[in-house]
Each structure stands twice: as structure tokens, then as C-alpha cells.
């Protein structure tokens, strides 16, 4: 995809100019560079979307319903690190608050809860303390037992996925729900259920160890649960990849460059502080991009290593190994392998070994060839020396 002029202007001429350091403090983003990149990216994406619409011969009759969300394309922040980032909690994505939420107001929410589900249904749909505006967004509440019984097949899971825009899950049953939903939901990050605390607002006395089972079945208050859901909808989530590259959704095409800039700055601050080991020293580059665009750099560093002490002036030399010990181990291995073989396989292996040796030793191959010729000649002479024919005429 060719870059637009706006994208070309946003890209810097030198990488070193993007990595700024202020009076000995940790590295910082340059707000002006972030805003330039945001303006260039949004202008390019809108221009490309308009060109695509103009080239279309026929317009979709359902464009107002189905394509409205597709036109508002997501924008991602790509983080590259110098060392691999390891995160074992893959099923519990980390929440990063955003000043400008990505999830729209008109969404259908499905909540997976701990049993009994009736307690949470009453909390959301019957309680007067639960906000009415938020209640209209919650389309379905499903307990773990009902999820396992009613949504077993692949088709029913796909249907459930298509019927809702956002999925929330009680953080106490995240693993159970993940096993029940499988790759249909967790194969991609687009609609992966977001963990929330459905015990929010309830008092839990952790000093009483005997009441552990009762504590697990605690249901939060209407106000506390509503606050948790609103916080989940106004944030973005990151599942750190066990690699040097991670992408996070930070905005959408309908945002202004200023809004996108503020979202990027908020995400970068929390992400580097809490989720990247060695923090800024481990960051190689930060970029923003659309689903099909090239990545625009907003912060790039030219160093390829984290610790200067680990950089070597010359290539490391290989340690000297004991050749005799190596041959001994190989011999023992071959002896053990021969003990495990039957007679036919053992004979075949020995023949292959002899053939291999003969190829390596030309003199031995020559001797073997001469002896065979002699044997053939002797057989022929023996047959000719017989005076009496073997078969009578």
C-alpha cells in the first residue's frame, strides 16, 4: 500500500531524533511527534477508505447497519522490545485506562458469571441502584453451568460470539470459561472476554479462613459492579506476547488526532511502567498503525541491547571438548542400540556399516571388487571342466 503525502510528512528523517531524553530522566515520548504521526495516519486511512468507496461499483444495501462499524477502523500501538517479554497470565489481559474510550455507547454486552447466575441477573436487571443506561447495554448473563450445557457445539459458540459486541467474565472463573469457550473466543483477541470483579462493593473479611467457601460465593453491590463494568468499557487491554512485538488497540478512525495522541500517551505510560521488564531501557521502538497500513514511528532507539556490560568486543570462542569422551559415548550408544535390535535388523545394520566403510576406503572397495571377479571366474572354469553334461539330450 502506497503511503499518502500526509504519512510521508509524519515519518521522521532520522531515527535518533525520535529518542528523546530530558535532563537525565527516563526516555519520554515527544508529544509533537505523536500528534504528527496521528494526523498523518488518520488522514491516510480516511483517504484510502474514501478511494475504496468511490471505486466500488455497487453499494451494499445493508451498509448502514453492517458496515458502519467496519468503517470506523481500529488503530493500534505496536511496541517492539530488545529482549523477549514473558507473561504467564495470558488468559487475564491487563487493563489500561483510556481518556477516550474505544468501545462505543451502543453495544451488546454478555457477562459470564460464577454460579448461581440468578443472583447476578437480579443485581443487574432488578436492582434500582444499577444505572439504567448501563442496564440497557447488558443483553445476557450466563452462569458457568448453563454455559457448559447450552453452548457445547462449535455452531452455538459462533452464534453467541456474533450476537454480542463485548464479553465480560467474572475473574474468579476466567480459566473455567476459557476452557468451555475454547478457540472460538480465545483464538483471537478481538472479542476475548474481559475479566471484571463481580465482588466489587461487597465486604470480605479475609481474616476468617473458615469462611473461605462463603467468600468465594460473595456477590458485589449494584453500584460496585456497575463501576467495574464501566471501567472495563473505558479501557484497552494488552496480552503481552512471548516475543519482542506486541500490538494494543489505542483508538479508532473516528477519533481526532488530539484524542488519539492522548490515548497513546496514557497507554505507553502504564504499559512501560508495569508490563515491560527494564522499562524504557528494553524498548526498541513505538509505532502506530491501522489494520492494513504501514507502521509510523513515534519513538525509536538505535541501541539493540539493554545492558552495556553484556556487549562483547569479539565473538565468543567455543569451549574445547574432549574428543575421546565423545567417541566413548557414541560407542556405548551403538552397543545399546544393537542390543535392542533383532537378528535381521542387526545384520542389515552391519551390512550398511560395511558398505559405508567401503565407500570411505577405496582400496577396500577395490579388493572387494577383485575378489568377486575371481569368484565368478572360478565358477565359470569349474563348469567348463565338467565332461559329462548335467542334462541328457
XYZ file of C-alpha atoms in Angstrom:
393
model
C 0.000 0.000 0.000
C 1.427 3.317 -1.057
C 1.871 5.992 1.571
C -0.007 9.246 1.260
C 1.776 12.618 1.442
C 0.483 13.055 4.976
C 2.079 9.798 6.044
C 5.345 10.720 4.373
C 5.444 14.027 6.223
C 4.751 12.327 9.549
C 7.676 9.918 9.198
C 10.934 11.336 10.615
C 14.148 11.619 8.645
C 16.379 10.246 11.394
C 15.623 7.563 13.948
C 17.822 9.104 16.613
C 15.705 12.264 16.599
C 12.747 10.268 17.958
C 14.501 9.043 21.099
C 14.496 11.986 23.461
C 15.865 12.250 26.971
C 15.124 15.131 29.297
C 17.818 16.199 31.762
C 18.884 12.698 32.762
C 15.301 11.432 33.297
C 13.992 8.245 31.651
C 13.216 8.433 27.960
C 9.994 10.278 27.103
C 7.595 10.490 24.185
C 7.724 13.640 22.112
C 4.088 14.917 22.078
C 4.664 16.826 18.834
C 5.912 13.676 17.053
C 2.961 11.622 18.337
C 0.474 14.219 17.094
C 2.205 14.474 13.687
C 2.058 10.710 13.285
C -1.598 10.628 14.421
C -2.583 13.320 11.899
C -0.743 11.565 9.079
C -2.187 8.140 9.878
C -5.799 9.313 10.230
C -5.593 11.366 7.018
C -4.139 8.398 5.132
C -6.735 5.925 6.438
C -9.647 8.250 5.636
C -8.308 8.923 2.141
C -7.871 5.222 1.468
C -11.404 4.465 2.774
C -12.852 7.172 0.513
C -10.974 5.863 -2.540
C -12.191 2.353 -1.828
C -15.781 3.585 -1.582
C -15.503 5.561 -4.844
C -14.116 2.549 -6.737
C -16.923 0.254 -5.582
C -19.315 -0.425 -8.483
C -22.248 -1.420 -6.301
C -23.099 -0.284 -2.811
C -24.168 -2.768 -0.178
C -27.854 -2.375 0.752
C -27.022 -3.214 4.381
C -24.181 -0.695 4.570
C -25.887 1.461 7.205
C -26.224 -1.497 9.592
C -23.286 -3.778 8.967
C -20.577 -1.555 7.502
C -20.886 1.346 9.943
C -18.645 -0.397 12.455
C -16.271 -1.588 9.729
C -15.733 1.986 8.509
C -14.576 3.011 11.995
C -11.358 1.025 11.772
C -9.188 0.389 14.842
C -5.778 1.988 15.353
C -3.020 0.061 17.116
C 0.102 0.871 19.092
C 2.936 -1.530 18.260
C 5.676 -1.991 20.854
C 8.977 -3.658 19.956
C 11.416 -4.609 22.712
C 15.107 -5.544 22.761
C 14.526 -8.633 24.902
C 11.605 -11.057 24.897
C 8.796 -10.134 27.267
C 7.356 -13.137 29.135
C 3.867 -13.016 30.594
C 2.307 -16.181 32.017
C -1.165 -14.720 32.640
C -2.311 -14.989 29.005
C -5.990 -15.504 29.845
C -6.160 -12.428 32.073
C -5.330 -9.437 29.865
C -4.069 -6.358 31.677
C -6.356 -3.328 31.784
C -5.002 0.040 30.626
C -7.350 3.015 31.235
C -8.016 5.367 28.319
C -9.008 9.051 28.476
C -11.130 8.496 25.335
C -12.898 5.076 25.286
C -12.725 2.918 22.180
C -15.884 0.898 22.824
C -18.918 2.781 21.553
C -22.058 3.612 23.506
C -24.432 1.320 21.595
C -23.034 -2.131 22.399
C -24.476 -5.515 23.403
C -22.745 -6.971 26.464
C -22.687 -10.606 27.573
C -21.458 -11.434 31.099
C -20.186 -14.868 32.203
C -20.658 -15.253 35.949
C -19.989 -17.645 38.767
C -22.989 -19.789 39.763
C -25.686 -19.121 40.772
C -26.341 -16.788 37.830
C -29.727 -15.711 39.234
C -28.002 -13.576 41.904
C -26.227 -11.526 39.214
C -29.312 -11.286 36.993
C -31.292 -9.830 39.889
C -28.413 -7.471 40.675
C -28.262 -6.089 37.115
C -31.872 -6.235 35.897
C -33.854 -5.797 39.129
C -31.806 -3.559 41.426
C -32.744 0.135 41.376
C -29.148 1.093 42.259
C -27.807 -0.301 38.978
C -27.601 2.512 36.338
C -30.425 2.303 33.786
C -28.217 3.401 30.886
C -25.724 0.606 31.601
C -28.515 -1.955 32.143
C -29.778 -1.442 28.577
C -26.359 -2.484 27.239
C -26.287 -5.820 29.113
C -28.051 -8.291 26.811
C -27.329 -11.586 28.587
C -25.964 -13.022 31.854
C -24.739 -16.644 31.676
C -23.567 -18.848 34.542
C -20.821 -21.462 34.180
C -23.164 -24.486 34.369
C -25.557 -23.057 31.787
C -22.636 -22.171 29.502
C -21.356 -25.771 29.531
C -24.821 -27.261 28.891
C -26.339 -24.896 26.320
C -23.269 -23.762 24.342
C -21.400 -27.007 23.727
C -21.130 -27.157 19.934
C -18.967 -25.026 17.706
C -22.048 -23.600 15.932
C -23.708 -22.377 19.138
C -20.460 -20.750 20.297
C -20.085 -18.973 16.950
C -23.669 -17.766 17.204
C -23.103 -16.451 20.731
C -19.945 -14.674 19.534
C -21.809 -12.986 16.674
C -24.751 -11.846 18.807
C -22.698 -9.665 21.203
C -20.093 -6.915 20.870
C -18.374 -7.184 24.272
C -17.909 -10.136 26.639
C -17.128 -9.798 30.339
C -16.181 -12.644 32.682
C -16.091 -12.950 36.468
C -12.372 -13.005 37.334
C -12.968 -15.992 39.660
C -13.996 -18.264 36.759
C -11.766 -16.941 33.959
C -9.947 -20.248 33.466
C -13.148 -22.345 33.539
C -14.870 -20.095 30.991
C -11.788 -20.114 28.761
C -11.775 -23.933 28.692
C -15.507 -24.015 27.901
C -15.373 -21.425 25.094
C -12.128 -22.658 23.539
C -10.557 -21.279 20.362
C -13.843 -19.830 19.138
C -13.409 -16.960 21.614
C -9.744 -17.175 22.626
C -8.250 -17.886 19.188
C -8.151 -14.137 18.508
C -8.043 -11.031 20.704
C -10.959 -9.205 19.047
C -13.723 -10.421 21.416
C -11.814 -12.199 24.142
C -13.808 -11.982 27.428
C -12.597 -9.181 29.722
C -12.129 -10.115 33.405
C -14.086 -7.977 35.899
C -14.578 -8.142 39.686
C -18.207 -9.043 40.338
C -17.494 -8.939 44.083
C -16.886 -5.163 43.926
C -18.531 -3.250 46.737
C -19.044 -6.276 48.998
C -17.197 -6.546 52.308
C -14.968 -9.632 52.519
C -13.386 -10.481 55.868
C -10.159 -12.232 54.814
C -9.130 -12.898 58.417
C -11.707 -15.709 58.742
C -10.176 -18.701 56.985
C -13.120 -20.999 57.854
C -15.477 -18.930 55.713
C -13.405 -19.337 52.538
C -16.246 -21.085 50.680
C -18.649 -18.313 51.640
C -16.172 -15.688 50.453
C -15.991 -17.358 47.027
C -19.762 -17.026 46.606
C -19.879 -13.344 47.548
C -21.917 -11.125 45.211
C -20.922 -7.484 44.902
C -23.193 -4.482 45.257
C -25.067 -2.951 42.317
C -23.015 0.257 42.477
C -19.701 -1.613 42.789
C -20.405 -3.992 39.884
C -21.642 -1.113 37.702
C -18.431 0.802 38.365
C -16.352 -2.262 37.395
C -18.261 -2.698 34.111
C -17.920 0.997 33.220
C -14.171 0.853 33.938
C -13.862 -2.228 31.711
C -15.645 -0.477 28.829
C -13.464 2.660 29.088
C -10.116 0.822 28.895
C -7.993 -1.117 26.451
C -6.337 -4.462 27.145
C -2.957 -5.950 26.494
C -1.941 -9.603 26.411
C 1.842 -9.472 26.302
C 3.217 -11.822 23.660
C 6.197 -14.038 24.497
C 8.179 -12.248 21.806
C 9.636 -8.835 21.051
C 6.481 -7.474 19.385
C 3.097 -6.617 20.935
C 0.117 -4.702 19.499
C -2.500 -2.838 21.550
C -5.670 -1.165 20.335
C -5.439 2.528 21.298
C -8.013 4.280 19.128
C -10.337 4.282 16.135
C -10.629 6.207 12.902
C -13.482 8.430 14.127
C -11.217 9.985 16.791
C -9.405 13.278 16.333
C -5.574 13.323 16.227
C -5.558 15.015 19.656
C -7.710 12.252 21.173
C -5.523 9.542 19.624
C -2.399 11.282 20.953
C -3.777 11.371 24.493
C -4.727 7.688 24.326
C -1.271 6.720 23.063
C 0.483 8.676 25.815
C -1.732 7.124 28.523
C -1.148 3.577 27.255
C 2.613 3.996 26.848
C 2.999 5.362 30.379
C 1.172 2.436 32.044
C 2.498 -0.258 29.704
C 6.200 0.531 30.114
C 5.886 1.132 33.835
C 4.061 -2.114 34.695
C 4.459 -4.677 31.899
C 7.922 -4.309 30.350
C 10.978 -5.509 32.217
C 13.818 -2.917 32.406
C 11.181 -0.342 31.349
C 12.428 2.209 28.776
C 15.850 0.542 28.534
C 14.161 -2.501 26.987
C 12.059 -0.559 24.454
C 13.351 -0.658 20.874
C 10.550 1.279 19.189
C 6.942 2.507 19.384
C 4.714 2.766 16.311
C 1.071 3.452 15.426
C -0.734 1.787 12.531
C -4.092 0.826 11.068
C -5.224 -2.719 10.185
C -3.652 -2.569 6.685
C -1.296 0.429 6.823
C 2.424 0.638 7.405
C 3.620 1.484 10.910
C 4.531 5.103 11.656
C 7.319 5.534 14.237
C 6.672 7.740 17.256
C 9.706 6.639 19.311
C 12.734 4.679 18.065
C 16.078 3.955 19.708
C 19.198 2.838 17.854
C 20.621 0.657 20.658
C 19.999 -3.067 20.195
C 20.876 -4.140 23.747
C 19.646 -3.475 27.267
C 22.818 -3.912 29.343
C 26.098 -2.439 28.049
C 28.129 -4.925 30.141
C 26.782 -7.837 28.075
C 28.061 -6.431 24.781
C 31.239 -8.276 23.673
C 34.069 -6.733 21.666
C 34.699 -10.016 19.815
C 32.813 -13.215 19.075
C 32.926 -15.778 21.910
C 35.297 -18.736 21.442
C 33.986 -22.285 21.630
C 34.964 -24.382 24.596
C 37.405 -27.262 23.888
C 35.618 -30.594 24.124
C 37.210 -33.958 24.885
C 37.071 -35.914 21.586
C 37.877 -39.255 23.230
C 34.995 -38.923 25.661
C 32.669 -38.112 22.772
C 33.719 -41.265 20.876
C 33.213 -43.368 24.010
C 29.650 -42.111 24.413
C 28.888 -42.854 20.781
C 30.247 -46.384 21.099
C 28.139 -47.080 24.193
C 25.075 -45.753 22.419
C 25.659 -48.021 19.413
C 26.132 -51.052 21.677
C 22.879 -50.325 23.472
C 21.082 -49.836 20.162
C 22.359 -53.189 18.807
C 21.065 -54.973 21.908
C 17.559 -53.674 21.189
C 17.537 -54.898 17.537
C 16.514 -58.389 16.377
C 18.841 -60.592 14.294
C 17.611 -59.470 10.856
C 17.757 -55.757 11.669
C 21.157 -56.203 13.291
C 22.526 -57.988 10.205
C 21.100 -55.278 7.953
C 22.694 -52.585 10.087
C 26.079 -54.297 9.923
C 25.819 -54.616 6.130
C 25.079 -50.901 5.876
C 28.065 -50.161 8.069
C 30.332 -52.290 5.844
C 29.016 -50.557 2.731
C 29.627 -47.186 4.327
C 33.190 -48.155 5.218
C 33.852 -49.414 1.691
C 32.772 -46.067 0.257
C 35.141 -44.253 2.587
C 38.050 -46.676 1.817
C 38.619 -47.007 -1.990
C 41.340 -49.684 -1.526
C 38.938 -51.867 0.452
C 36.272 -51.410 -2.223
C 38.784 -52.390 -4.903
C 39.788 -55.543 -3.001
C 36.166 -56.484 -2.530
C 35.500 -55.967 -6.252
C 38.560 -58.115 -7.306
C 37.616 -60.982 -5.018
C 34.148 -61.057 -6.507
C 35.520 -61.210 -10.051
C 37.817 -64.066 -9.084
C 34.940 -66.000 -7.590
C 32.909 -65.580 -10.781
C 35.850 -66.741 -12.927
C 36.459 -69.795 -10.764
C 32.801 -70.790 -11.025
C 32.926 -70.491 -14.824
C 36.110 -72.586 -15.077
C 34.584 -75.277 -12.822
C 31.514 -75.574 -15.045
C 33.627 -75.852 -18.225
C 35.800 -78.564 -16.669
C 32.819 -80.915 -16.268
C 32.972 -83.504 -19.114
C 29.572 -85.132 -18.595
C 26.598 -82.925 -19.324
C 24.251 -82.495 -16.375
C 21.115 -82.922 -18.533
C 20.925 -85.762 -21.024
C 19.883 -84.966 -24.598
